[in-house]
Short mmCIF file of C-alpha atoms in Angstrom, two decimals:
data_model
loop_
_atom_site.label_atom_id
_atom_site.label_comp_id
_atom_site.label_asym_id
_atom_site.label_seq_id
_atom_site.Cartn_x
_atom_site.Cartn_y
_atom_site.Cartn_z
CA MET A 1 -206.44 -152.39 -88.27
CA LYS A 2 -205.09 -153.25 -84.84
CA THR A 3 -203.19 -156.24 -86.24
CA GLY A 4 -201.66 -154.08 -88.96
CA PHE A 5 -200.52 -151.52 -86.38
CA TYR A 6 -199.03 -154.30 -84.25
CA LEU A 7 -197.10 -155.83 -87.16
CA LYS A 8 -195.92 -152.40 -88.27
CA ALA A 9 -194.49 -151.77 -84.80
CA VAL A 10 -192.69 -155.13 -84.83
CA PHE A 11 -191.25 -154.41 -88.26
CA TYR A 12 -190.12 -150.96 -87.14
CA TYR A 13 -188.01 -152.38 -84.31
CA PHE A 14 -186.69 -155.12 -86.61
CA GLU A 15 -185.75 -152.60 -89.29
CA ARG A 16 -184.13 -150.27 -86.77
CA ASP A 17 -181.76 -152.94 -85.45
CA LEU A 18 -181.09 -154.30 -88.93
CA VAL A 19 -180.12 -150.87 -90.32
CA LYS A 20 -177.91 -150.19 -87.30
CA TRP A 21 -176.18 -153.55 -87.79
CA LEU A 22 -175.66 -153.06 -91.54
CA ARG A 23 -174.08 -149.66 -90.97
CA GLY A 24 -171.30 -151.27 -88.95
CA LYS A 25 -169.47 -152.87 -91.87
CA VAL A 26 -166.70 -154.29 -89.68
CA THR A 27 -169.30 -155.90 -87.41
CA VAL A 28 -171.14 -157.39 -90.37
CA VAL A 29 -168.00 -158.84 -91.92
CA SER A 30 -166.66 -160.23 -88.65
CA SER A 31 -170.01 -161.79 -87.72
CA LEU A 32 -170.02 -163.65 -91.04
CA VAL A 33 -166.32 -164.54 -91.18
CA MET A 34 -165.83 -165.84 -87.63
CA PRO A 35 -168.31 -168.77 -87.91
CA ALA A 36 -166.73 -169.72 -91.22
CA ALA A 37 -163.30 -169.66 -89.57
CA TRP A 38 -164.56 -171.94 -86.81
CA LEU A 39 -165.86 -174.38 -89.39
CA VAL A 40 -162.66 -174.46 -91.43
CA PHE A 41 -160.06 -174.47 -88.65
CA VAL A 42 -161.89 -176.77 -86.24
CA GLY A 43 -163.55 -179.01 -88.81
CA LEU A 44 -160.47 -179.54 -90.94
CA ALA A 45 -157.62 -179.18 -88.45
CA LEU A 46 -158.82 -180.98 -85.33
CA PRO A 47 -157.66 -184.61 -85.37
CA THR A 48 -160.29 -187.19 -84.35
CA LYS A 49 -160.52 -190.97 -84.22
CA PHE A 50 -164.29 -191.47 -83.93
CA THR A 51 -165.30 -190.42 -87.45
CA ASP A 52 -163.87 -190.38 -90.95
CA ASN A 53 -165.55 -187.07 -91.79
CA TYR A 54 -165.28 -184.77 -88.81
CA LEU A 55 -166.27 -181.76 -90.90
CA ALA A 56 -169.70 -183.29 -91.58
CA PHE A 57 -170.01 -184.19 -87.91
CA ILE A 58 -169.11 -180.76 -86.54
CA THR A 59 -171.01 -178.61 -89.05
CA PRO A 60 -174.34 -178.92 -87.15
CA GLY A 61 -172.52 -178.00 -83.95
CA ILE A 62 -170.96 -174.92 -85.54
CA LEU A 63 -174.37 -173.87 -86.89
CA VAL A 64 -176.00 -174.13 -83.48
CA MET A 65 -173.01 -172.54 -81.73
CA THR A 66 -173.15 -169.57 -84.09
CA THR A 67 -176.89 -169.21 -83.52
CA LEU A 68 -176.39 -169.43 -79.76
CA PHE A 69 -173.70 -166.74 -79.63
CA SER A 70 -175.67 -164.50 -81.98
CA SER A 71 -178.86 -164.93 -79.96
CA LEU A 72 -177.16 -164.09 -76.68
CA GLN A 73 -176.13 -160.72 -78.13
CA GLY A 74 -179.78 -159.68 -77.83
CA GLY A 75 -179.15 -158.61 -74.26
CA SER A 76 -176.43 -156.23 -75.41
CA LEU A 77 -178.87 -154.60 -77.81
CA MET A 78 -181.32 -154.06 -74.97
CA ILE A 79 -178.67 -152.59 -72.66
CA PHE A 80 -177.52 -150.29 -75.48
CA ASP A 81 -181.08 -148.92 -75.80
CA LYS A 82 -181.33 -148.57 -72.01
CA ILE A 83 -178.05 -146.68 -71.58
CA LEU A 84 -178.79 -144.23 -74.41
CA GLY A 85 -182.30 -143.55 -73.15
CA PHE A 86 -184.16 -145.13 -76.06
CA LEU A 87 -185.83 -147.80 -73.94
CA ASN A 88 -187.76 -145.29 -71.82
CA LYS A 89 -189.05 -143.62 -74.97
CA PHE A 90 -190.01 -146.92 -76.60
CA LEU A 91 -191.90 -148.09 -73.51
CA ALA A 92 -193.87 -144.83 -73.49
CA MET A 93 -194.95 -145.16 -77.12
CA PRO A 94 -198.53 -146.23 -77.97
CA SER A 95 -197.37 -149.41 -79.69
CA PRO A 96 -197.54 -152.59 -77.57
CA ARG A 97 -194.44 -152.96 -75.44
CA GLU A 98 -193.88 -156.55 -76.47
CA SER A 99 -193.55 -155.46 -80.11
CA MET A 100 -190.05 -154.28 -79.18
CA LEU A 101 -189.24 -157.79 -77.93
CA TYR A 102 -190.64 -159.43 -81.06
CA GLY A 103 -188.76 -157.02 -83.33
CA LYS A 104 -185.46 -157.77 -81.60
CA ILE A 105 -186.10 -161.52 -81.68
CA LEU A 106 -186.86 -161.30 -85.39
CA PHE A 107 -183.72 -159.30 -86.12
CA ILE A 108 -181.47 -161.55 -84.04
CA SER A 109 -182.94 -164.66 -85.66
CA VAL A 110 -182.56 -163.29 -89.19
CA ARG A 111 -178.96 -162.29 -88.47
CA GLY A 112 -178.25 -165.76 -87.13
CA LEU A 113 -179.77 -167.37 -90.23
CA LEU A 114 -177.58 -165.19 -92.46
CA GLN A 115 -174.54 -166.46 -90.57
CA ALA A 116 -175.85 -170.02 -90.88
CA THR A 117 -176.19 -169.55 -94.64
CA VAL A 118 -172.50 -168.65 -94.93
CA ILE A 119 -171.57 -171.77 -92.94
CA LEU A 120 -173.80 -174.01 -95.06
CA LEU A 121 -172.33 -172.63 -98.28
CA ILE A 122 -168.75 -173.14 -97.11
CA ALA A 123 -169.57 -176.62 -95.82
CA ALA A 124 -171.06 -177.47 -99.22
CA VAL A 125 -167.89 -176.27 -100.95
CA LEU A 126 -165.84 -178.47 -98.59
CA GLY A 127 -167.92 -181.51 -99.44
CA VAL A 128 -170.70 -181.66 -96.83
CA ARG A 129 -173.94 -182.67 -98.53
CA ILE A 130 -177.63 -182.59 -97.58
CA SER A 131 -179.53 -184.90 -99.91
CA ASN A 132 -183.09 -183.71 -99.30
CA PRO A 133 -183.99 -180.02 -99.96
CA ILE A 134 -186.78 -180.30 -97.39
CA ASN A 135 -184.17 -181.01 -94.75
CA ILE A 136 -182.42 -177.74 -95.59
CA VAL A 137 -185.67 -175.87 -94.89
CA LEU A 138 -186.07 -177.79 -91.62
CA ILE A 139 -182.49 -176.92 -90.64
CA TYR A 140 -183.36 -173.25 -90.98
CA LEU A 141 -186.56 -173.83 -88.99
CA THR A 142 -184.62 -175.62 -86.23
CA LEU A 143 -182.08 -172.81 -86.00
CA PHE A 144 -184.84 -170.19 -86.04
CA LEU A 145 -186.71 -171.83 -83.14
CA PHE A 146 -183.46 -172.22 -81.20
CA SER A 147 -182.63 -168.57 -81.84
CA VAL A 148 -186.08 -167.44 -80.69
CA PHE A 149 -185.58 -169.31 -77.41
CA PHE A 150 -182.21 -167.78 -76.55
CA SER A 151 -182.80 -164.32 -78.01
CA ALA A 152 -185.96 -163.99 -75.90
CA LEU A 153 -183.99 -165.15 -72.85
CA SER A 154 -181.08 -162.78 -73.47
CA THR A 155 -183.37 -159.82 -74.13
CA MET A 156 -185.16 -160.46 -70.84
CA ILE A 157 -181.83 -160.61 -69.03
CA GLY A 158 -180.72 -157.38 -70.71
CA LEU A 159 -183.95 -155.73 -69.60
CA HIS A 160 -182.96 -156.22 -65.96
CA LEU A 161 -179.23 -155.42 -66.17
CA SER A 162 -177.81 -151.93 -66.35
CA ASP A 163 -174.39 -152.18 -68.00
CA HIS A 164 -172.49 -154.13 -70.64
CA ASP A 165 -169.89 -155.51 -68.23
CA SER A 166 -172.55 -157.25 -66.16
CA TYR A 167 -174.16 -158.68 -69.23
CA ALA A 168 -170.82 -159.82 -70.68
CA ALA A 169 -170.21 -161.79 -67.49
CA VAL A 170 -173.67 -163.37 -67.64
CA ASN A 171 -173.23 -164.09 -71.35
CA SER A 172 -169.97 -165.96 -70.72
CA MET A 173 -171.53 -167.89 -67.83
CA ILE A 174 -174.32 -169.06 -70.13
CA SER A 175 -172.69 -169.56 -73.54
CA MET A 176 -169.37 -171.26 -72.89
CA PRO A 177 -170.57 -173.98 -70.45
CA LEU A 178 -173.56 -174.72 -72.67
CA PHE A 179 -171.39 -175.14 -75.75
CA PHE A 180 -168.56 -177.16 -74.24
CA THR A 181 -170.92 -179.52 -72.38
CA SER A 182 -172.96 -180.20 -75.52
CA SER A 183 -172.65 -182.79 -78.27
CA ALA A 184 -171.08 -180.25 -80.62
CA LEU A 185 -167.50 -181.52 -80.59
CA MET A 186 -167.87 -185.25 -79.94
CA PRO A 187 -170.55 -187.97 -79.94
CA TYR A 188 -172.05 -189.23 -76.70
CA ASP A 189 -170.37 -192.64 -76.82
CA VAL A 190 -166.85 -191.22 -76.53
CA MET A 191 -167.67 -188.77 -73.71
CA PRO A 192 -166.83 -189.45 -70.06
CA SER A 193 -169.93 -190.57 -68.20
CA TRP A 194 -170.29 -187.29 -66.26
CA LEU A 195 -170.04 -185.24 -69.45
CA ARG A 196 -172.47 -187.54 -71.27
CA THR A 197 -175.09 -186.94 -68.58
CA MET A 198 -174.64 -183.17 -68.77
CA ALA A 199 -174.69 -183.18 -72.57
CA LYS A 200 -177.97 -185.09 -72.75
CA LEU A 201 -179.59 -182.54 -70.41
CA ASN A 202 -178.16 -179.59 -72.34
CA PRO A 203 -180.71 -177.70 -74.50
CA VAL A 204 -177.90 -176.90 -76.95
CA SER A 205 -177.37 -180.63 -77.52
CA TYR A 206 -181.08 -180.90 -78.23
CA ALA A 207 -180.75 -178.46 -81.12
CA ILE A 208 -177.46 -179.96 -82.33
CA ASP A 209 -178.84 -183.52 -82.35
CA SER A 210 -181.91 -182.36 -84.29
CA THR A 211 -179.76 -180.51 -86.83
CA ARG A 212 -177.37 -183.45 -87.13
CA MET A 213 -180.29 -185.79 -87.82
CA LEU A 214 -181.44 -183.47 -90.61
CA PHE A 215 -177.95 -183.55 -92.15
CA GLU A 216 -178.15 -187.34 -92.10
CA GLY A 217 -181.51 -187.37 -93.88
CA GLY A 218 -183.84 -187.96 -90.92
CA ILE A 219 -186.70 -185.83 -89.58
CA PRO A 220 -186.39 -184.96 -85.86
CA VAL A 221 -190.10 -184.70 -85.07
CA ASN A 222 -189.60 -184.73 -81.30
CA GLY A 223 -186.80 -182.20 -81.60
CA LEU A 224 -188.87 -179.76 -83.62
CA ILE A 225 -191.83 -180.12 -81.26
CA GLY A 226 -189.60 -179.59 -78.22
CA LEU A 227 -187.92 -176.52 -79.72
CA THR A 228 -191.31 -175.06 -80.69
CA ILE A 229 -192.65 -175.50 -77.16
CA GLY A 230 -189.48 -174.08 -75.62
CA ALA A 231 -189.45 -171.05 -77.92
CA GLY A 232 -193.16 -170.43 -77.30
CA VAL A 233 -192.76 -170.58 -73.51
CA MET A 234 -189.78 -168.22 -73.58
CA VAL A 235 -191.61 -165.72 -75.79
CA LEU A 236 -194.61 -165.79 -73.43
CA LEU A 237 -192.33 -165.12 -70.46
CA GLY A 238 -190.67 -162.29 -72.37
CA THR A 239 -194.04 -160.81 -73.28
CA TYR A 240 -195.06 -160.82 -69.63
CA GLN A 241 -191.76 -159.20 -68.59
CA PHE A 242 -192.02 -156.43 -71.16
CA ARG A 243 -195.61 -155.62 -70.28
CA LYS A 244 -194.59 -155.19 -66.64
CA ALA A 245 -191.27 -153.45 -67.35
CA VAL A 246 -190.41 -150.30 -65.42
CA VAL A 247 -187.15 -148.54 -66.25
#
């Protein structure tokens, strides 16, 4: 009975954010079109000398980049609830406080996977192939774990900030350096030595390298284990923060 109540609370928060997102038709369309535009204009237009098929190389990077940017919007959702007074009401409800965190993580992750699906379909039309269907499932799993990690982080940050401008600044400080110092746009062997060191320490590169290996037919066991541990730790930290939250 208690488990059913808990899951119902999680689903309520997930459904609430999903319905709100679907009602904003412009937001829905733009969130699906922009990643596709990145894939087409960067993958097809950017000249490179280190690969014959840059589109296949960059597709994993675009997938992870899209998931990263989508996940970091979780903080904005939290600030929105705080400004409009919903957060105080939710924290006072009898449902476990962390169910709000889990519902938002689930929504953000599902939204990110929808965006990833659009990218995968367009990449397939443009000639990018994944030979093993199991690898497609593992790509979704990799992106989901990556999304859980950053959506939990962003939601915790949003819990402690009070306005959208502050969070927008924090978002930019996190997202852009992580993306441009990752292995998304070029392989390690053509990077300057200082950038190569940063890229190998970058958690975004970790997800990109795992996704790229899946595109090439391999199974990134260490990558999946690492992402699972990272997502689990971040969710535990978020759970602790929400249980102690005072607004």
